């Protein structure tokens, strides 16, 4: 008969915490041993349908514990979990603080890399056993995040992303569009609009390599140039100028340097299929881009590099949600309301003069004002609000491609066209203002982090506008980049 954790509890009847331990790395026989078993061997059983994953549940007293695994007679520790050097060599560690906020699962079973299973939102939510914070505004001092929980969660997310590659993001089938640098700007503009994509990698046949990216920001800068007084660039030049001519124009580079506060990047930001997901996410964050091309570059065999996919933070976040969906409790921060986390950009409160203001505009503001704000504030979208700051719509960088429809860009005046009119140019016009399920994605400050992560992992969702329950008054905005800056520290 094997000893139970109760036999080794030394705190005189303290409530024991059922805790699941998992060894997902295979073996013929696996045992658990730790301070809570007196370092005796506790048997682990293979998971049904997954013979390489072993698990067991132990009732463990609150406190700090060390443990190891005995796999086929050898002492092992899990390198993807917190570990330290102890009396028994390198050991894993776990801190169970108290019954109300313990960590019930030490590790979730690894999902095979070939799995294309999507996030089951309902199952994921059911697995989070918590009392949801009521939908009311949280006080500013409602800081419920502990450094221990934050460190544990960041360590586990970092470990998962570091052990999975960009290759796992590639779908079974997909369409990836690249543009020739010698393509006329006007034609490229129409291609992005017709294909419904905000950007495309650029291919230079003369150099036989990918050299950059054409994005919605390029067209915003072009439209501002076309609409500026005394401009030397005319609509006719838009018909004949190539992408390379526009990209290499000295005036364009100097203008972008002045307006964005840094020189325009000359190199292409990309990743290989073997790069780990953490490195891909950091490439996106550090370079301020929306996507990173995944390119396979053959090693000196004379063949062209292959564009495999365009990786985004959304897909990496989906990978995190999918990995932890069977044990979301293994990330202690998931249950925290977003209002209690240093995350996103918020409307400044009275007495907070140093906080960066949240960029918002009225629907009657000019399109030129919106384009200027997108560039100067270095944001990818602007909430459109009424006189009470209630959310009506959102204008994003990618909306600029709607001006390619019926060559609208040839005869508009950016100062005379309102944001409301510009938004009506989309494929599904808005007769009156109402929140579009395709464009406006919202959340409340009381929503737990795991729900926000789920929504942001859906295709096409790059940000959530935080609104006040009932009034839809804008309180803040949380982007994919905000989530990853917080998760990766």
XYZ file of C-alpha atoms in Angstrom:
489
model
C 0.000 0.000 0.000
C 1.425 3.357 -0.972
C 1.485 6.226 1.546
C -0.837 9.163 0.955
C -0.050 12.831 1.351
C -2.134 12.766 4.544
C 0.525 10.603 6.163
C 3.079 13.358 5.693
C 0.980 16.452 6.418
C 2.655 18.272 9.278
C 0.309 21.189 9.720
C -2.109 19.494 12.078
C -5.171 18.973 9.943
C -4.702 21.676 7.298
C -7.039 21.173 4.344
C -5.392 19.071 1.633
C -5.556 20.178 -1.995
C -6.221 17.584 -4.725
C -3.455 18.244 -7.274
C -2.952 16.589 -10.654
C 0.587 15.769 -11.773
C 1.382 14.854 -15.385
C 4.405 13.291 -17.095
C 3.835 13.688 -20.874
C 7.152 12.303 -22.139
C 6.511 8.547 -22.295
C 7.997 5.538 -20.552
C 7.001 2.021 -19.505
C 6.504 2.742 -15.790
C 6.304 6.175 -14.156
C 6.138 7.116 -10.475
C 5.847 10.440 -8.647
C 7.987 11.207 -5.626
C 8.135 14.371 -3.542
C 8.161 16.064 -0.185
C 4.410 15.387 0.108
C 4.969 11.593 -0.240
C 8.024 11.460 2.001
C 9.963 10.834 -1.217
C 8.258 7.437 -1.528
C 7.098 6.359 -4.979
C 3.516 7.179 -5.945
C 2.232 5.299 -9.062
C 1.126 7.157 -12.174
C -1.188 5.702 -14.820
C -1.232 6.314 -18.600
C -4.023 8.526 -19.928
C -6.642 6.584 -21.875
C -6.018 6.978 -25.590
C -2.653 8.637 -24.982
C -0.210 5.993 -23.709
C 2.785 8.357 -23.609
C 1.118 10.635 -21.040
C 1.031 9.541 -17.387
C -0.925 11.260 -14.640
C -1.978 10.947 -11.013
C -3.829 12.997 -8.402
C -2.364 13.543 -4.942
C -3.895 15.361 -1.997
C -1.197 17.846 -1.080
C -1.067 20.186 1.944
C -0.703 23.931 1.298
C 2.862 25.169 1.076
C 6.033 24.867 -0.959
C 6.870 21.414 -2.288
C 9.529 19.665 -4.344
C 8.971 16.606 -6.506
C 10.532 14.400 -9.199
C 9.497 11.531 -11.452
C 10.923 8.017 -11.605
C 10.693 6.922 -15.250
C 11.714 3.321 -15.992
C 13.800 3.321 -12.827
C 15.568 6.646 -13.500
C 15.047 9.914 -11.586
C 13.781 12.621 -13.944
C 12.494 16.181 -13.681
C 10.318 18.161 -16.123
C 12.415 20.885 -17.753
C 9.258 22.722 -18.884
C 8.124 23.344 -15.296
C 9.738 25.436 -12.514
C 12.763 23.610 -11.084
C 15.603 24.200 -8.629
C 18.598 22.335 -7.226
C 17.690 20.466 -4.046
C 18.771 17.603 -1.784
C 17.611 15.151 -4.450
C 19.407 16.853 -7.332
C 17.390 18.930 -9.772
C 13.762 18.902 -8.652
C 10.514 20.500 -9.807
C 8.700 22.860 -7.473
C 5.119 23.826 -6.737
C 3.658 26.428 -4.381
C 0.138 25.784 -3.075
C -0.659 28.953 -1.164
C -4.144 28.220 0.200
C -7.251 26.368 -0.788
C -8.914 29.349 -2.459
C -6.224 30.099 -5.013
C -4.146 26.943 -5.372
C -2.744 25.545 -8.607
C -4.695 22.297 -9.112
C -2.955 20.988 -12.250
C 0.799 21.065 -12.577
C 0.910 20.376 -16.297
C -1.475 19.731 -19.140
C -1.023 16.876 -21.612
C 0.826 18.028 -24.703
C -1.321 18.256 -27.853
C 0.441 16.621 -30.813
C 1.998 19.200 -33.193
C -0.003 17.830 -36.111
C -3.304 18.598 -34.430
C -5.498 21.111 -36.219
C -8.098 21.120 -33.463
C -9.581 24.554 -32.891
C -10.203 26.049 -29.480
C -13.417 24.712 -27.970
C -14.530 27.877 -26.236
C -17.307 26.224 -24.246
C -15.069 23.438 -23.010
C -12.311 25.908 -22.200
C -14.682 28.066 -20.162
C -16.106 25.052 -18.314
C -12.609 24.035 -17.259
C -12.066 27.333 -15.469
C -13.689 26.776 -12.075
C -14.123 30.232 -10.650
C -16.737 32.704 -9.509
C -16.861 35.332 -12.229
C -16.457 38.907 -11.117
C -19.764 40.736 -11.531
C -20.049 43.087 -14.470
C -19.315 46.250 -12.564
C -16.412 48.649 -12.773
C -13.545 47.465 -10.602
C -11.935 49.956 -8.221
C -8.575 51.256 -9.351
C -6.833 49.609 -6.410
C -8.307 46.163 -7.127
C -4.896 44.627 -7.813
C -5.375 40.887 -7.437
C -2.330 39.689 -9.306
C 0.510 38.139 -7.327
C 4.086 38.063 -8.545
C 4.229 34.323 -7.900
C 1.196 33.632 -10.102
C 2.575 35.932 -12.778
C 6.013 34.291 -12.741
C 4.555 30.770 -12.886
C 2.251 31.650 -15.785
C 4.932 33.445 -17.786
C 7.386 30.602 -17.256
C 4.919 28.008 -18.533
C 3.835 30.045 -21.543
C 7.447 30.760 -22.431
C 8.317 27.067 -22.112
C 5.464 26.023 -24.395
C 6.250 28.618 -27.067
C 9.959 27.772 -26.935
C 9.327 24.087 -27.604
C 6.937 24.526 -30.549
C 7.924 25.739 -34.004
C 6.433 28.075 -36.590
C 5.906 25.029 -38.805
C 3.028 24.024 -36.518
C 1.127 27.176 -37.515
C 0.927 26.126 -41.153
C -2.608 25.020 -42.094
C -3.368 22.034 -44.273
C -4.120 24.384 -47.169
C -4.046 28.141 -47.571
C -3.515 30.957 -50.056
C -0.518 33.255 -49.651
C -0.200 36.297 -51.930
C 3.089 38.005 -52.749
C 3.504 41.101 -54.933
C 6.186 41.872 -57.488
C 8.108 45.035 -56.552
C 7.740 46.193 -60.166
C 3.936 46.114 -59.896
C 2.244 49.551 -60.219
C 1.128 50.935 -56.877
C -2.425 51.338 -58.113
C -2.664 47.680 -59.119
C -1.282 46.548 -55.770
C -3.843 48.763 -54.041
C -6.677 47.037 -55.909
C -5.265 43.546 -55.252
C -5.223 44.078 -51.492
C -8.803 45.357 -51.614
C -10.129 42.556 -53.823
C -8.366 39.835 -51.833
C -9.417 41.324 -48.504
C -5.900 41.375 -47.079
C -4.135 44.263 -45.267
C -0.591 43.473 -46.443
C 1.513 41.314 -48.758
C 5.221 40.361 -48.967
C 7.234 41.844 -51.852
C 9.243 39.695 -54.266
C 12.173 41.024 -56.281
C 12.817 38.807 -59.316
C 16.139 40.478 -60.098
C 17.474 39.547 -56.659
C 15.444 36.316 -56.381
C 14.368 37.087 -52.836
C 11.660 38.631 -50.698
C 12.621 42.207 -49.916
C 9.840 43.745 -47.858
C 6.138 44.112 -47.241
C 3.479 46.406 -48.697
C 0.907 47.226 -46.034
C -2.128 49.375 -45.415
C 0.161 51.947 -43.784
C 1.864 52.499 -47.156
C -1.478 53.412 -48.702
C -2.326 55.706 -45.815
C 0.919 57.588 -46.436
C 0.208 57.634 -50.191
C -3.309 59.011 -49.674
C -1.990 61.694 -47.330
C 0.603 62.615 -49.941
C -2.053 62.747 -52.660
C -4.262 64.915 -50.511
C -1.605 67.329 -49.312
C -1.295 70.790 -50.821
C 1.612 71.295 -53.167
C 2.133 67.586 -53.635
C 4.271 66.466 -56.538
C 2.644 63.041 -56.530
C -0.527 62.938 -58.612
C -3.134 60.293 -59.248
C -1.554 59.745 -62.644
C 1.716 58.870 -60.935
C -0.183 56.391 -58.794
C -1.114 54.682 -62.060
C 2.498 54.419 -63.251
C 4.682 54.358 -60.111
C 5.899 50.906 -59.137
C 6.039 49.643 -55.598
C 9.840 49.747 -55.622
C 9.799 53.358 -56.831
C 7.487 54.308 -53.996
C 9.433 52.359 -51.407
C 12.769 53.797 -52.445
C 11.640 57.384 -52.827
C 13.804 59.614 -50.652
C 10.893 61.825 -49.703
C 8.912 58.801 -48.515
C 11.699 57.560 -46.284
C 12.323 60.948 -44.716
C 8.602 61.514 -44.175
C 8.163 58.154 -42.456
C 11.204 58.821 -40.292
C 9.765 62.165 -39.162
C 6.230 60.938 -38.534
C 6.966 57.600 -36.927
C 9.993 58.808 -35.022
C 12.348 56.224 -36.505
C 13.837 55.319 -39.850
C 11.913 53.026 -42.110
C 13.163 49.462 -41.802
C 15.082 48.437 -44.906
C 15.242 44.723 -44.112
C 12.429 42.220 -44.337
C 11.295 40.859 -40.981
C 10.747 37.115 -41.425
C 11.101 33.766 -39.701
C 11.950 30.246 -40.786
C 9.628 27.268 -40.235
C 12.009 25.882 -37.596
C 12.016 29.056 -35.492
C 10.210 28.579 -32.194
C 6.940 30.398 -31.564
C 8.407 32.600 -28.847
C 10.985 33.993 -31.277
C 8.276 34.570 -33.903
C 6.142 36.479 -31.381
C 9.120 38.590 -30.297
C 9.937 39.397 -33.955
C 6.406 40.738 -34.384
C 6.459 42.731 -31.143
C 9.942 44.197 -31.483
C 9.435 45.284 -35.099
C 5.906 46.615 -34.661
C 4.469 44.547 -37.529
C 1.152 42.708 -37.791
C 2.461 39.547 -39.417
C 5.747 37.809 -40.142
C 6.259 35.816 -43.362
C 7.361 32.235 -42.742
C 9.966 31.604 -45.436
C 11.902 28.453 -46.205
C 15.325 29.407 -47.564
C 17.098 26.473 -49.260
C 20.767 26.162 -48.387
C 22.807 27.022 -51.490
C 21.036 24.646 -53.871
C 20.073 27.334 -56.367
C 16.317 27.142 -55.736
C 14.153 30.109 -54.783
C 13.079 30.722 -51.180
C 9.531 29.547 -50.526
C 6.875 31.713 -48.886
C 4.972 29.250 -46.698
C 2.662 31.369 -44.578
C 2.042 34.705 -42.864
C 2.211 34.163 -39.105
C 0.325 36.463 -36.748
C 0.029 36.876 -32.990
C -3.572 35.701 -33.250
C -2.480 32.242 -34.361
C 0.212 32.016 -31.700
C -2.370 32.998 -29.070
C -4.688 30.328 -30.457
C -1.850 27.846 -29.974
C -1.540 28.890 -26.303
C -5.304 28.563 -25.728
C -5.364 25.158 -27.411
C -2.395 23.907 -25.389
C -3.792 24.932 -21.999
C -7.489 24.385 -22.686
C -7.661 21.108 -20.727
C -6.070 22.682 -17.637
C -6.422 26.476 -17.800
C -5.936 26.469 -14.031
C -2.250 25.745 -14.674
C -1.972 29.430 -15.650
C -3.034 31.182 -12.415
C -3.484 34.572 -14.110
C -6.242 33.352 -16.459
C -8.994 33.958 -13.916
C -7.988 37.563 -13.254
C -10.274 40.329 -14.598
C -8.514 42.451 -17.176
C -9.261 45.568 -15.141
C -6.922 44.261 -12.431
C -4.014 43.622 -14.831
C -1.487 46.141 -16.228
C -2.691 45.505 -19.752
C -3.788 47.663 -22.695
C -4.451 51.385 -23.113
C -7.113 53.010 -20.955
C -8.953 56.322 -20.913
C -7.115 58.466 -18.328
C -8.861 59.073 -15.035
C -8.947 62.434 -13.340
C -5.586 62.988 -11.670
C -3.647 60.843 -14.150
C -2.039 63.480 -16.388
C 0.914 61.269 -17.303
C -1.093 58.407 -18.773
C -1.063 58.174 -22.560
C -4.502 59.248 -23.847
C -6.619 56.822 -25.824
C -7.064 57.997 -29.418
C -10.776 58.409 -30.274
C -12.710 60.394 -32.877
C -16.279 61.468 -33.602
C -17.967 60.128 -36.766
C -18.105 63.659 -38.163
C -14.310 64.043 -38.035
C -12.608 64.119 -41.418
C -10.943 61.089 -42.955
C -7.761 63.136 -43.077
C -7.926 63.544 -39.281
C -8.255 59.788 -38.900
C -5.302 59.051 -41.186
C -3.156 61.635 -39.411
C -4.030 60.144 -36.026
C -3.278 56.591 -37.158
C 0.210 57.675 -38.216
C 1.050 60.141 -35.449
C -0.305 58.052 -32.561
C 1.263 54.892 -34.047
C -1.936 52.894 -33.573
C -3.648 50.438 -35.892
C -7.253 51.422 -35.131
C -9.315 54.270 -33.687
C -12.628 53.857 -31.813
C -15.365 56.049 -33.288
C -17.604 57.378 -30.501
C -20.630 59.629 -30.023
C -20.783 62.751 -27.843
C -21.034 60.553 -24.746
C -17.941 58.541 -25.765
C -20.117 55.479 -26.448
C -18.708 53.136 -29.081
C -20.256 53.427 -32.556
C -17.668 51.839 -34.823
C -13.946 51.533 -35.334
C -11.686 52.777 -38.127
C -8.558 50.701 -38.737
C -5.603 51.000 -41.076
C -6.925 48.247 -43.329
C -10.092 50.263 -44.017
C -8.015 52.453 -46.333
C -8.214 49.747 -49.016
C -11.962 50.447 -49.362
C -10.926 53.572 -51.303
C -9.830 51.278 -54.124
C -13.472 50.375 -54.730
C -14.601 51.991 -58.002
C -11.392 54.100 -57.886
C -12.836 56.303 -55.166
C -9.331 57.529 -54.348
C -9.257 59.412 -57.657
C -11.865 61.991 -56.696
C -12.158 62.244 -52.912
C -11.112 65.119 -50.709
C -9.724 63.793 -47.445
C -10.769 66.916 -45.554
C -14.332 66.859 -46.857
C -15.016 63.136 -46.443
C -16.107 62.198 -42.903
C -15.166 58.993 -41.110
C -18.833 57.989 -41.257
C -18.785 58.302 -45.040
C -15.479 56.441 -45.282
C -16.834 53.525 -43.261
C -19.872 53.331 -45.559
C -17.524 52.495 -48.442
C -16.985 49.000 -47.028
C -18.518 46.029 -48.791
C -21.369 45.965 -46.285
C -22.435 49.616 -45.935
C -23.826 50.851 -42.661
C -27.074 52.752 -43.248
C -27.032 53.829 -39.619
C -24.465 53.405 -36.922
C -24.691 50.105 -35.129
C -22.014 47.836 -33.798
C -20.812 45.508 -36.531
C -20.007 41.979 -35.435
C -17.349 41.971 -38.148
C -15.575 45.119 -36.991
C -16.358 46.034 -33.390
C -15.237 43.450 -30.882
C -15.874 44.438 -27.283
C -15.241 43.277 -23.738
C -15.808 44.496 -20.180
C -13.122 45.329 -17.649
C -14.589 42.572 -15.444
C -14.058 39.895 -18.123
C -11.414 37.324 -17.076
C -8.187 37.185 -19.036
C -8.918 33.733 -20.492
C -12.095 35.028 -22.207
C -10.214 37.975 -23.685
C -7.493 35.642 -24.956
C -10.092 33.371 -26.572
C -11.729 36.248 -28.440
C -8.419 37.650 -29.636
C -7.367 34.226 -30.927
C -10.232 34.224 -33.443
C -9.377 35.002 -37.082
C -9.573 38.673 -37.969
C -9.768 39.944 -34.366
C -6.774 42.139 -33.553
C -8.148 44.178 -30.662
C -11.004 44.443 -28.165
C -12.543 47.739 -27.135
C -13.231 47.803 -23.390
C -16.665 49.348 -22.830
C -18.832 50.170 -19.843
C -21.696 47.715 -19.385
C -24.972 49.227 -20.596
C -23.737 52.536 -21.976
C -20.936 51.105 -24.182
C -18.828 54.093 -23.133
C -15.248 53.401 -24.186
C -12.947 52.724 -21.243
C -9.911 51.275 -23.000
C -8.585 49.066 -25.746
C -6.611 45.806 -25.625
C -4.671 44.578 -28.633
C -2.953 41.303 -29.452
C 0.371 43.051 -28.917
C -0.724 44.110 -25.420
C -1.565 40.505 -24.527
C 1.847 39.199 -25.628
C 3.798 42.002 -23.984
C 2.078 41.039 -20.742
C 2.395 37.258 -21.171
C 6.048 37.332 -22.186
C 7.058 40.019 -19.727
